[in-house]
């Protein structure tokens, strides 16, 4: 990670754009384009071999990085609700055969695990989908049963979560199935939702109407823990922790909601019995009194609107806690007449129509933009 030389004011759009020499903000804003590229590939017939196929299982083999997190998110959100067993693995299992679909995904075309997994699955007669760059050792692994979904949109490695998630959803949508297919997000609609989130998080929007800027401002210089209201939300929290560390050098913890609540309560008890409870910044003199005590730990909970009421009750006793939700309707823009037709059309969906993966995808990209803004603020 290369930080900017000096912190940048989040409300100075020109300074932000000038400081973003690495294209961090642009890369974070391309989640919708990545999803739309996958949808286009499907329309072109890349996955036609899977149509009407009734697989015994769908196995997702991943390398390191965002492909692994995307697989974990998919399994957490839908793994127990699908009509086909969904298996996540670090290689092609020995029981793979002609009745299975194997998806091999990763950023590194030189990773021998990925090449070996494609080769093993193809030799055993499985249908294989490769979600990786079509180059290096992987490119040499060919066969009539191997389908390719290489990246079409260039982004930084840590911003590829939605490309992998879209590819996995596309594979599940291609195979034959029943009513469980309604659980899968529509990729074109998801791309619109992500584009709308990118518009919200644009450098030209002030902090109070830009959720990514607002989150970056609230976590800057703080001890922060990300958690989630559900298994899928916890995976998004872990994604955020990893991206914030990699991009901005921000050490942000992540864990299950129960563990985070217990840790926060214990920390607040310790703080109340220390000098932090009597600290007064007005009278504090660092030369005489030493450094000020650290600010209380901030807890950010990734959640869906469906989980909102229950989650608010669970964190009611947790100081410095807040929910991270999708911004629906006029609540975000306050009826601003300057909103574009695009914002009005796709940024105000009925929350009831959003799937779990729709919501989690939007919040994951918000964390990507937050990491970019935090980097431009000088890191933490």
mmCIF file of C-alpha atoms in Angstrom:
data_model
loop_
_atom_site.group_PDB
_atom_site.id
_atom_site.type_symbol
_atom_site.label_atom_id
_atom_site.label_comp_id
_atom_site.label_asym_id
_atom_site.label_seq_id
_atom_site.Cartn_x
_atom_site.Cartn_y
_atom_site.Cartn_z
ATOM 1 C CA UNK A 1 0.000 0.000 0.000
ATOM 2 C CA UNK A 2 1.296 3.420 -0.972
ATOM 3 C CA UNK A 3 -0.219 6.206 1.108
ATOM 4 C CA UNK A 4 -0.598 9.769 -0.033
ATOM 5 C CA UNK A 5 2.024 12.219 1.213
ATOM 6 C CA UNK A 6 -0.420 14.246 3.298
ATOM 7 C CA UNK A 7 -4.023 13.882 4.495
ATOM 8 C CA UNK A 8 -6.768 15.160 2.193
ATOM 9 C CA UNK A 9 -9.997 16.926 3.188
ATOM 10 C CA UNK A 10 -12.880 14.596 2.337
ATOM 11 C CA UNK A 11 -15.064 17.516 1.248
ATOM 12 C CA UNK A 12 -12.474 18.758 -1.244
ATOM 13 C CA UNK A 13 -13.431 16.762 -4.340
ATOM 14 C CA UNK A 14 -10.678 18.280 -6.477
ATOM 15 C CA UNK A 15 -7.971 17.456 -3.948
ATOM 16 C CA UNK A 16 -9.282 13.891 -3.607
ATOM 17 C CA UNK A 17 -9.196 13.283 -7.348
ATOM 18 C CA UNK A 18 -5.719 14.823 -7.649
ATOM 19 C CA UNK A 19 -4.372 12.773 -4.746
ATOM 20 C CA UNK A 20 -5.820 9.508 -6.075
ATOM 21 C CA UNK A 21 -2.912 8.816 -8.411
ATOM 22 C CA UNK A 22 -3.316 5.044 -8.052
ATOM 23 C CA UNK A 23 -6.975 5.111 -9.102
ATOM 24 C CA UNK A 24 -8.241 3.673 -5.816
ATOM 25 C CA UNK A 25 -11.619 5.417 -5.988
ATOM 26 C CA UNK A 26 -12.202 4.475 -9.623
ATOM 27 C CA UNK A 27 -11.290 0.854 -8.967
ATOM 28 C CA UNK A 28 -13.691 0.671 -6.005
ATOM 29 C CA UNK A 29 -16.459 2.172 -8.159
ATOM 30 C CA UNK A 30 -16.247 -0.521 -10.851
ATOM 31 C CA UNK A 31 -18.065 -3.297 -8.975
ATOM 32 C CA UNK A 32 -21.176 -2.778 -11.100
ATOM 33 C CA UNK A 33 -19.151 -2.896 -14.305
ATOM 34 C CA UNK A 34 -17.580 -6.195 -13.229
ATOM 35 C CA UNK A 35 -20.989 -7.747 -12.531
ATOM 36 C CA UNK A 36 -22.352 -6.455 -15.837
ATOM 37 C CA UNK A 37 -19.363 -7.958 -17.674
ATOM 38 C CA UNK A 38 -20.173 -11.379 -16.195
ATOM 39 C CA UNK A 39 -23.829 -10.991 -17.206
ATOM 40 C CA UNK A 40 -22.736 -10.123 -20.748
ATOM 41 C CA UNK A 41 -20.512 -13.206 -20.929
ATOM 42 C CA UNK A 42 -23.453 -15.363 -19.882
ATOM 43 C CA UNK A 43 -25.631 -13.779 -22.579
ATOM 44 C CA UNK A 44 -22.896 -14.603 -25.104
ATOM 45 C CA UNK A 45 -23.297 -18.290 -24.258
ATOM 46 C CA UNK A 46 -20.132 -18.941 -22.237
ATOM 47 C CA UNK A 47 -22.027 -21.197 -19.820
ATOM 48 C CA UNK A 48 -24.384 -22.836 -22.313
ATOM 49 C CA UNK A 49 -22.976 -26.297 -21.516
ATOM 50 C CA UNK A 50 -24.500 -26.002 -18.047
ATOM 51 C CA UNK A 51 -28.048 -25.242 -19.203
ATOM 52 C CA UNK A 52 -30.515 -27.942 -18.091
ATOM 53 C CA UNK A 53 -27.689 -29.799 -16.351
ATOM 54 C CA UNK A 54 -28.703 -31.310 -12.998
ATOM 55 C CA UNK A 55 -25.379 -31.617 -11.172
ATOM 56 C CA UNK A 56 -24.725 -33.819 -8.189
ATOM 57 C CA UNK A 57 -22.810 -30.890 -6.637
ATOM 58 C CA UNK A 58 -21.239 -27.532 -7.416
ATOM 59 C CA UNK A 59 -17.688 -27.331 -6.058
ATOM 60 C CA UNK A 60 -15.955 -23.957 -5.791
ATOM 61 C CA UNK A 61 -12.151 -24.162 -5.698
ATOM 62 C CA UNK A 62 -10.504 -20.870 -4.794
ATOM 63 C CA UNK A 63 -7.059 -19.395 -4.526
ATOM 64 C CA UNK A 64 -6.114 -16.701 -2.040
ATOM 65 C CA UNK A 65 -7.725 -13.289 -1.765
ATOM 66 C CA UNK A 66 -11.173 -12.131 -2.852
ATOM 67 C CA UNK A 67 -12.170 -15.355 -4.606
ATOM 68 C CA UNK A 68 -11.979 -17.156 -1.271
ATOM 69 C CA UNK A 69 -14.008 -14.466 0.510
ATOM 70 C CA UNK A 70 -16.624 -14.450 -2.281
ATOM 71 C CA UNK A 71 -17.051 -18.217 -1.969
ATOM 72 C CA UNK A 72 -17.440 -17.906 1.811
ATOM 73 C CA UNK A 73 -20.036 -15.162 1.351
ATOM 74 C CA UNK A 74 -22.030 -17.228 -1.140
ATOM 75 C CA UNK A 75 -22.023 -20.316 1.081
ATOM 76 C CA UNK A 76 -22.957 -18.260 4.157
ATOM 77 C CA UNK A 77 -25.840 -16.553 2.343
ATOM 78 C CA UNK A 78 -27.303 -19.457 0.368
ATOM 79 C CA UNK A 79 -25.474 -22.685 1.144
ATOM 80 C CA UNK A 80 -28.267 -24.204 3.243
ATOM 81 C CA UNK A 81 -31.101 -23.017 0.981
ATOM 82 C CA UNK A 82 -30.068 -24.246 -2.461
ATOM 83 C CA UNK A 83 -31.398 -27.314 -4.226
ATOM 84 C CA UNK A 84 -27.865 -28.444 -5.100
ATOM 85 C CA UNK A 85 -25.007 -29.133 -2.650
ATOM 86 C CA UNK A 86 -22.530 -26.235 -2.664
ATOM 87 C CA UNK A 87 -19.014 -27.212 -1.624
ATOM 88 C CA UNK A 88 -16.087 -24.871 -1.041
ATOM 89 C CA UNK A 89 -12.636 -26.414 -1.391
ATOM 90 C CA UNK A 90 -8.957 -25.564 -1.837
ATOM 91 C CA UNK A 91 -8.610 -28.185 -4.596
ATOM 92 C CA UNK A 92 -10.647 -30.616 -6.685
ATOM 93 C CA UNK A 93 -11.834 -33.374 -4.287
ATOM 94 C CA UNK A 94 -11.010 -36.975 -5.294
ATOM 95 C CA UNK A 95 -14.703 -37.877 -5.563
ATOM 96 C CA UNK A 96 -15.320 -35.406 -8.418
ATOM 97 C CA UNK A 97 -16.862 -37.002 -11.519
ATOM 98 C CA UNK A 98 -19.023 -36.425 -14.619
ATOM 99 C CA UNK A 99 -22.038 -35.458 -12.499
ATOM 100 C CA UNK A 100 -20.338 -32.468 -10.870
ATOM 101 C CA UNK A 101 -19.628 -28.843 -11.760
ATOM 102 C CA UNK A 102 -16.300 -27.434 -10.588
ATOM 103 C CA UNK A 103 -15.658 -23.687 -10.499
ATOM 104 C CA UNK A 104 -11.969 -22.766 -10.192
ATOM 105 C CA UNK A 105 -11.410 -19.120 -9.255
ATOM 106 C CA UNK A 106 -8.414 -16.957 -8.418
ATOM 107 C CA UNK A 107 -6.336 -13.929 -9.372
ATOM 108 C CA UNK A 108 -3.053 -15.733 -9.928
ATOM 109 C CA UNK A 109 -2.891 -17.667 -13.198
ATOM 110 C CA UNK A 110 0.460 -19.022 -12.042
ATOM 111 C CA UNK A 111 -0.966 -20.647 -8.902
ATOM 112 C CA UNK A 112 -0.226 -24.372 -9.344
ATOM 113 C CA UNK A 113 -3.197 -25.308 -7.170
ATOM 114 C CA UNK A 114 -5.589 -23.717 -9.642
ATOM 115 C CA UNK A 115 -3.996 -25.365 -12.692
ATOM 116 C CA UNK A 116 -3.925 -28.752 -10.967
ATOM 117 C CA UNK A 117 -7.567 -28.381 -9.913
ATOM 118 C CA UNK A 118 -8.705 -27.564 -13.457
ATOM 119 C CA UNK A 119 -6.707 -30.462 -14.888
ATOM 120 C CA UNK A 120 -7.936 -32.970 -12.292
ATOM 121 C CA UNK A 121 -11.592 -31.977 -12.642
ATOM 122 C CA UNK A 122 -11.456 -32.059 -16.461
ATOM 123 C CA UNK A 123 -9.764 -35.487 -16.498
ATOM 124 C CA UNK A 124 -12.489 -36.872 -14.228
ATOM 125 C CA UNK A 125 -15.199 -35.684 -16.600
ATOM 126 C CA UNK A 126 -16.604 -32.812 -14.558
ATOM 127 C CA UNK A 127 -17.881 -29.607 -16.123
ATOM 128 C CA UNK A 128 -15.276 -26.935 -15.283
ATOM 129 C CA UNK A 129 -15.687 -23.160 -15.159
ATOM 130 C CA UNK A 130 -12.474 -21.160 -14.786
ATOM 131 C CA UNK A 131 -12.875 -17.684 -13.275
ATOM 132 C CA UNK A 132 -9.295 -16.473 -13.631
ATOM 133 C CA UNK A 133 -6.985 -14.712 -16.111
ATOM 134 C CA UNK A 134 -6.603 -16.778 -19.279
ATOM 135 C CA UNK A 135 -2.822 -16.840 -19.178
ATOM 136 C CA UNK A 136 0.195 -18.632 -17.710
ATOM 137 C CA UNK A 137 -0.066 -22.292 -16.665
ATOM 138 C CA UNK A 138 -3.848 -22.031 -16.520
ATOM 139 C CA UNK A 139 -4.056 -21.198 -20.205
ATOM 140 C CA UNK A 140 -2.357 -24.486 -21.054
ATOM 141 C CA UNK A 141 -5.078 -26.471 -19.280
ATOM 142 C CA UNK A 142 -7.678 -26.946 -21.990
ATOM 143 C CA UNK A 143 -10.464 -29.377 -22.731
ATOM 144 C CA UNK A 144 -13.952 -29.641 -24.214
ATOM 145 C CA UNK A 145 -15.511 -29.385 -20.748
ATOM 146 C CA UNK A 146 -13.609 -26.258 -19.662
ATOM 147 C CA UNK A 147 -15.463 -22.912 -19.838
ATOM 148 C CA UNK A 148 -13.752 -19.570 -19.238
ATOM 149 C CA UNK A 149 -14.883 -16.415 -17.468
ATOM 150 C CA UNK A 150 -11.701 -14.307 -17.481
ATOM 151 C CA UNK A 151 -11.746 -10.734 -16.134
ATOM 152 C CA UNK A 152 -12.980 -8.135 -18.614
ATOM 153 C CA UNK A 153 -12.713 -5.087 -16.350
ATOM 154 C CA UNK A 154 -9.316 -4.132 -14.921
ATOM 155 C CA UNK A 155 -9.460 -3.308 -11.198
ATOM 156 C CA UNK A 156 -7.084 -3.647 -8.254
ATOM 157 C CA UNK A 157 -6.881 -7.148 -6.794
ATOM 158 C CA UNK A 158 -8.719 -6.249 -3.577
ATOM 159 C CA UNK A 159 -11.722 -4.903 -5.554
ATOM 160 C CA UNK A 160 -12.570 -8.180 -7.334
ATOM 161 C CA UNK A 161 -15.002 -9.607 -4.763
ATOM 162 C CA UNK A 162 -18.094 -8.832 -6.856
ATOM 163 C CA UNK A 163 -16.602 -10.286 -10.051
ATOM 164 C CA UNK A 164 -16.162 -13.630 -8.338
ATOM 165 C CA UNK A 165 -19.518 -13.493 -6.603
ATOM 166 C CA UNK A 166 -21.250 -12.679 -9.902
ATOM 167 C CA UNK A 167 -19.491 -15.585 -11.621
ATOM 168 C CA UNK A 168 -20.559 -18.031 -8.905
ATOM 169 C CA UNK A 169 -24.147 -16.762 -9.096
ATOM 170 C CA UNK A 170 -24.055 -17.108 -12.892
ATOM 171 C CA UNK A 171 -23.016 -20.770 -12.625
ATOM 172 C CA UNK A 172 -25.798 -21.527 -10.136
ATOM 173 C CA UNK A 173 -28.260 -19.687 -12.357
ATOM 174 C CA UNK A 174 -27.229 -21.685 -15.425
ATOM 175 C CA UNK A 175 -27.729 -25.181 -14.031
ATOM 176 C CA UNK A 176 -31.200 -26.690 -13.842
ATOM 177 C CA UNK A 177 -33.048 -26.013 -10.625
ATOM 178 C CA UNK A 178 -36.345 -25.299 -8.943
ATOM 179 C CA UNK A 179 -37.800 -22.574 -6.747
ATOM 180 C CA UNK A 180 -34.438 -21.942 -5.053
ATOM 181 C CA UNK A 181 -33.312 -20.004 -8.130
ATOM 182 C CA UNK A 182 -35.429 -17.083 -6.932
ATOM 183 C CA UNK A 183 -32.853 -16.654 -4.153
ATOM 184 C CA UNK A 184 -30.205 -15.672 -6.706
ATOM 185 C CA UNK A 185 -29.840 -11.979 -7.534
ATOM 186 C CA UNK A 186 -30.493 -10.806 -11.070
ATOM 187 C CA UNK A 187 -27.038 -9.776 -12.285
ATOM 188 C CA UNK A 188 -28.181 -6.854 -14.424
ATOM 189 C CA UNK A 189 -30.226 -5.431 -11.567
ATOM 190 C CA UNK A 190 -27.378 -6.015 -9.132
ATOM 191 C CA UNK A 191 -25.042 -4.130 -11.450
ATOM 192 C CA UNK A 192 -27.466 -1.178 -11.399
ATOM 193 C CA UNK A 193 -27.583 -1.255 -7.594
ATOM 194 C CA UNK A 194 -23.800 -1.225 -7.410
ATOM 195 C CA UNK A 195 -23.575 1.624 -9.909
ATOM 196 C CA UNK A 196 -26.020 3.580 -7.752
ATOM 197 C CA UNK A 197 -23.842 2.945 -4.702
ATOM 198 C CA UNK A 198 -20.843 4.217 -6.676
ATOM 199 C CA UNK A 199 -22.786 7.415 -7.434
ATOM 200 C CA UNK A 200 -23.507 7.876 -3.707
ATOM 201 C CA UNK A 201 -19.833 7.417 -2.910
ATOM 202 C CA UNK A 202 -18.594 9.808 -5.596
ATOM 203 C CA UNK A 203 -15.889 12.301 -4.509
ATOM 204 C CA UNK A 204 -18.253 15.144 -5.479
ATOM 205 C CA UNK A 205 -20.726 14.198 -2.720
ATOM 206 C CA UNK A 206 -20.170 15.796 0.674
ATOM 207 C CA UNK A 207 -19.482 13.675 3.746
ATOM 208 C CA UNK A 208 -23.035 13.965 5.103
ATOM 209 C CA UNK A 209 -24.540 12.496 1.921
ATOM 210 C CA UNK A 210 -21.731 10.084 1.042
ATOM 211 C CA UNK A 211 -21.906 6.859 3.110
ATOM 212 C CA UNK A 212 -18.316 5.779 2.311
ATOM 213 C CA UNK A 213 -16.854 9.182 3.245
ATOM 214 C CA UNK A 214 -18.960 9.248 6.399
ATOM 215 C CA UNK A 215 -17.738 5.806 7.440
ATOM 216 C CA UNK A 216 -14.104 6.690 6.669
ATOM 217 C CA UNK A 217 -14.415 9.819 8.800
ATOM 218 C CA UNK A 218 -15.944 7.917 11.713
ATOM 219 C CA UNK A 219 -13.280 5.177 11.808
ATOM 220 C CA UNK A 220 -10.222 7.358 11.140
ATOM 221 C CA UNK A 221 -7.872 7.186 14.108
ATOM 222 C CA UNK A 222 -10.198 4.905 16.079
ATOM 223 C CA UNK A 223 -10.063 1.345 17.335
ATOM 224 C CA UNK A 224 -12.725 -0.314 15.211
ATOM 225 C CA UNK A 225 -14.332 -3.747 15.071
ATOM 226 C CA UNK A 226 -16.570 -4.857 12.197
ATOM 227 C CA UNK A 227 -19.169 -7.549 12.706
ATOM 228 C CA UNK A 228 -22.443 -8.677 11.161
ATOM 229 C CA UNK A 229 -26.016 -9.568 12.035
ATOM 230 C CA UNK A 230 -25.883 -12.862 10.085
ATOM 231 C CA UNK A 231 -23.266 -15.307 8.776
ATOM 232 C CA UNK A 232 -23.262 -13.541 5.392
ATOM 233 C CA UNK A 233 -22.908 -10.132 7.050
ATOM 234 C CA UNK A 234 -19.963 -11.410 9.095
ATOM 235 C CA UNK A 235 -18.242 -12.426 5.838
ATOM 236 C CA UNK A 236 -18.734 -8.876 4.522
ATOM 237 C CA UNK A 237 -17.300 -7.536 7.790
ATOM 238 C CA UNK A 238 -14.244 -9.746 7.352
ATOM 239 C CA UNK A 239 -13.893 -8.536 3.777
ATOM 240 C CA UNK A 240 -13.968 -4.958 5.058
ATOM 241 C CA UNK A 241 -11.355 -5.683 7.703
ATOM 242 C CA UNK A 242 -9.019 -7.212 5.136
ATOM 243 C CA UNK A 243 -9.459 -4.434 2.571
ATOM 244 C CA UNK A 244 -9.056 -1.635 5.124
ATOM 245 C CA UNK A 245 -5.809 -3.221 6.302
ATOM 246 C CA UNK A 246 -4.429 -3.759 2.805
ATOM 247 C CA UNK A 247 -5.411 -0.407 1.311
ATOM 248 C CA UNK A 248 -5.173 2.036 4.200
ATOM 249 C CA UNK A 249 -3.080 0.171 6.743
ATOM 250 C CA UNK A 250 -6.010 0.408 9.182
ATOM 251 C CA UNK A 251 -5.947 -2.365 11.780
ATOM 252 C CA UNK A 252 -9.658 -3.169 12.014
ATOM 253 C CA UNK A 253 -10.862 -6.266 13.808
ATOM 254 C CA UNK A 254 -13.703 -8.506 12.646
ATOM 255 C CA UNK A 255 -15.623 -11.274 14.351
ATOM 256 C CA UNK A 256 -18.965 -12.831 15.227
ATOM 257 C CA UNK A 257 -21.531 -10.469 16.723
ATOM 258 C CA UNK A 258 -21.732 -12.320 20.051
ATOM 259 C CA UNK A 259 -17.963 -12.217 20.518
ATOM 260 C CA UNK A 260 -17.794 -8.527 19.610
ATOM 261 C CA UNK A 261 -20.603 -7.607 22.025
ATOM 262 C CA UNK A 262 -18.887 -9.475 24.857
ATOM 263 C CA UNK A 263 -15.534 -7.836 24.077
ATOM 264 C CA UNK A 264 -17.082 -4.364 23.859
ATOM 265 C CA UNK A 265 -18.857 -4.695 27.204
ATOM 266 C CA UNK A 266 -15.655 -5.936 28.846
ATOM 267 C CA UNK A 267 -13.676 -3.060 27.327
ATOM 268 C CA UNK A 268 -16.208 -0.470 28.513
ATOM 269 C CA UNK A 269 -15.989 -1.849 32.066
ATOM 270 C CA UNK A 270 -12.193 -1.592 31.971
ATOM 271 C CA UNK A 271 -12.353 1.957 30.605
ATOM 272 C CA UNK A 272 -14.827 3.080 33.261
ATOM 273 C CA UNK A 273 -12.426 1.968 36.002
ATOM 274 C CA UNK A 274 -9.423 3.713 34.454
ATOM 275 C CA UNK A 275 -8.347 7.315 34.042
ATOM 276 C CA UNK A 276 -10.290 7.445 30.766
ATOM 277 C CA UNK A 277 -13.502 7.954 32.757
ATOM 278 C CA UNK A 278 -12.191 11.226 34.260
ATOM 279 C CA UNK A 279 -10.367 12.477 31.164
ATOM 280 C CA UNK A 280 -11.162 16.064 30.180
ATOM 281 C CA UNK A 281 -9.612 17.161 26.898
ATOM 282 C CA UNK A 282 -10.013 20.854 27.805
ATOM 283 C CA UNK A 283 -7.727 20.661 30.852
ATOM 284 C CA UNK A 284 -5.418 17.904 29.615
ATOM 285 C CA UNK A 285 -1.748 18.838 29.101
ATOM 286 C CA UNK A 286 0.259 16.136 27.334
ATOM 287 C CA UNK A 287 3.559 17.433 28.737
ATOM 288 C CA UNK A 288 2.282 17.162 32.310
ATOM 289 C CA UNK A 289 -0.342 14.457 32.104
ATOM 290 C CA UNK A 290 1.102 12.257 29.370
ATOM 291 C CA UNK A 291 -0.718 11.083 26.232
ATOM 292 C CA UNK A 292 -4.527 11.090 26.323
ATOM 293 C CA UNK A 293 -6.294 7.748 26.763
ATOM 294 C CA UNK A 294 -7.426 6.018 23.557
ATOM 295 C CA UNK A 295 -10.919 6.675 22.294
ATOM 296 C CA UNK A 296 -13.509 3.978 23.062
ATOM 297 C CA UNK A 297 -13.672 1.044 20.659
ATOM 298 C CA UNK A 298 -16.158 1.626 17.839
ATOM 299 C CA UNK A 299 -18.372 -1.284 16.753
ATOM 300 C CA UNK A 300 -19.869 -1.272 13.250
ATOM 301 C CA UNK A 301 -22.469 -3.932 12.500
ATOM 302 C CA UNK A 302 -23.177 -4.910 8.885
ATOM 303 C CA UNK A 303 -26.885 -5.733 8.641
ATOM 304 C CA UNK A 304 -29.912 -6.035 6.371
ATOM 305 C CA UNK A 305 -33.138 -4.102 6.878
ATOM 306 C CA UNK A 306 -34.827 -7.384 7.805
ATOM 307 C CA UNK A 307 -32.398 -7.873 10.712
ATOM 308 C CA UNK A 308 -32.443 -4.250 11.801
ATOM 309 C CA UNK A 309 -34.853 -4.343 14.759
ATOM 310 C CA UNK A 310 -33.400 -7.495 16.300
ATOM 311 C CA UNK A 311 -29.810 -6.296 15.839
ATOM 312 C CA UNK A 312 -30.564 -2.899 17.378
ATOM 313 C CA UNK A 313 -31.864 -4.681 20.473
ATOM 314 C CA UNK A 314 -28.737 -6.831 20.687
ATOM 315 C CA UNK A 315 -26.335 -3.883 20.519
ATOM 316 C CA UNK A 316 -28.430 -1.532 22.668
ATOM 317 C CA UNK A 317 -25.969 -1.879 25.544
ATOM 318 C CA UNK A 318 -22.852 -1.553 23.395
ATOM 319 C CA UNK A 319 -21.345 1.952 23.551
ATOM 320 C CA UNK A 320 -20.020 3.514 20.333
ATOM 321 C CA UNK A 321 -21.945 1.099 18.092
ATOM 322 C CA UNK A 322 -23.799 1.683 14.836
ATOM 323 C CA UNK A 323 -25.538 -0.295 12.121
ATOM 324 C CA UNK A 324 -24.250 -0.290 8.569
ATOM 325 C CA UNK A 325 -27.297 -0.594 6.314
ATOM 326 C CA UNK A 326 -28.175 0.043 2.699
ATOM 327 C CA UNK A 327 -29.571 3.551 2.184
ATOM 328 C CA UNK A 328 -33.058 3.213 0.740
ATOM 329 C CA UNK A 329 -35.462 5.840 -0.496
ATOM 330 C CA UNK A 330 -35.279 9.532 0.224
ATOM 331 C CA UNK A 331 -33.516 9.051 3.572
ATOM 332 C CA UNK A 332 -30.108 9.479 1.977
ATOM 333 C CA UNK A 333 -30.748 12.333 -0.400
ATOM 334 C CA UNK A 334 -33.433 14.185 1.542
ATOM 335 C CA UNK A 335 -35.402 14.940 -1.591
ATOM 336 C CA UNK A 336 -32.497 16.736 -3.235
ATOM 337 C CA UNK A 337 -33.799 18.121 -6.563
ATOM 338 C CA UNK A 338 -30.286 17.908 -8.006
ATOM 339 C CA UNK A 339 -30.450 14.113 -8.123
ATOM 340 C CA UNK A 340 -30.042 12.636 -11.578
ATOM 341 C CA UNK A 341 -32.606 10.444 -13.315
ATOM 342 C CA UNK A 342 -30.154 7.548 -12.877
ATOM 343 C CA UNK A 343 -30.033 8.041 -9.087
ATOM 344 C CA UNK A 344 -33.820 8.251 -8.865
ATOM 345 C CA UNK A 345 -34.288 5.146 -11.022
ATOM 346 C CA UNK A 346 -31.911 2.737 -9.307
ATOM 347 C CA UNK A 347 -30.965 4.111 -5.890
ATOM 348 C CA UNK A 348 -34.394 3.838 -4.267
ATOM 349 C CA UNK A 349 -35.400 0.158 -4.447
ATOM 350 C CA UNK A 350 -37.984 -1.271 -2.103
ATOM 351 C CA UNK A 351 -35.876 -2.955 0.635
ATOM 352 C CA UNK A 352 -38.323 -5.857 0.604
ATOM 353 C CA UNK A 353 -37.293 -6.709 -2.959
ATOM 354 C CA UNK A 354 -33.568 -6.919 -2.180
ATOM 355 C CA UNK A 355 -32.041 -10.351 -1.711
ATOM 356 C CA UNK A 356 -29.439 -11.008 0.956
ATOM 357 C CA UNK A 357 -26.720 -11.025 -1.707
ATOM 358 C CA UNK A 358 -28.005 -7.735 -3.155
ATOM 359 C CA UNK A 359 -27.657 -6.040 0.219
ATOM 360 C CA UNK A 360 -24.352 -7.654 1.128
ATOM 361 C CA UNK A 361 -22.868 -6.745 -2.266
ATOM 362 C CA UNK A 362 -23.773 -3.078 -1.872
ATOM 363 C CA UNK A 363 -22.291 -2.933 1.624
ATOM 364 C CA UNK A 364 -19.121 -4.742 0.527
ATOM 365 C CA UNK A 365 -18.510 -2.164 -2.198
ATOM 366 C CA UNK A 366 -19.153 0.621 0.311
ATOM 367 C CA UNK A 367 -16.346 -0.794 2.438
ATOM 368 C CA UNK A 368 -14.108 -0.848 -0.651
ATOM 369 C CA UNK A 369 -14.760 2.864 -1.191
ATOM 370 C CA UNK A 370 -14.277 3.553 2.515
ATOM 371 C CA UNK A 371 -10.822 1.972 2.339
ATOM 372 C CA UNK A 372 -9.943 4.160 -0.655
ATOM 373 C CA UNK A 373 -11.036 7.338 1.138
ATOM 374 C CA UNK A 374 -9.209 6.321 4.304
ATOM 375 C CA UNK A 375 -6.033 5.831 2.259
ATOM 376 C CA UNK A 376 -6.398 9.321 0.782
ATOM 377 C CA UNK A 377 -6.884 10.704 4.291
ATOM 378 C CA UNK A 378 -3.421 9.447 5.107
ATOM 379 C CA UNK A 379 -4.198 5.953 6.374
ATOM 380 C CA UNK A 380 -4.816 4.986 9.975
#
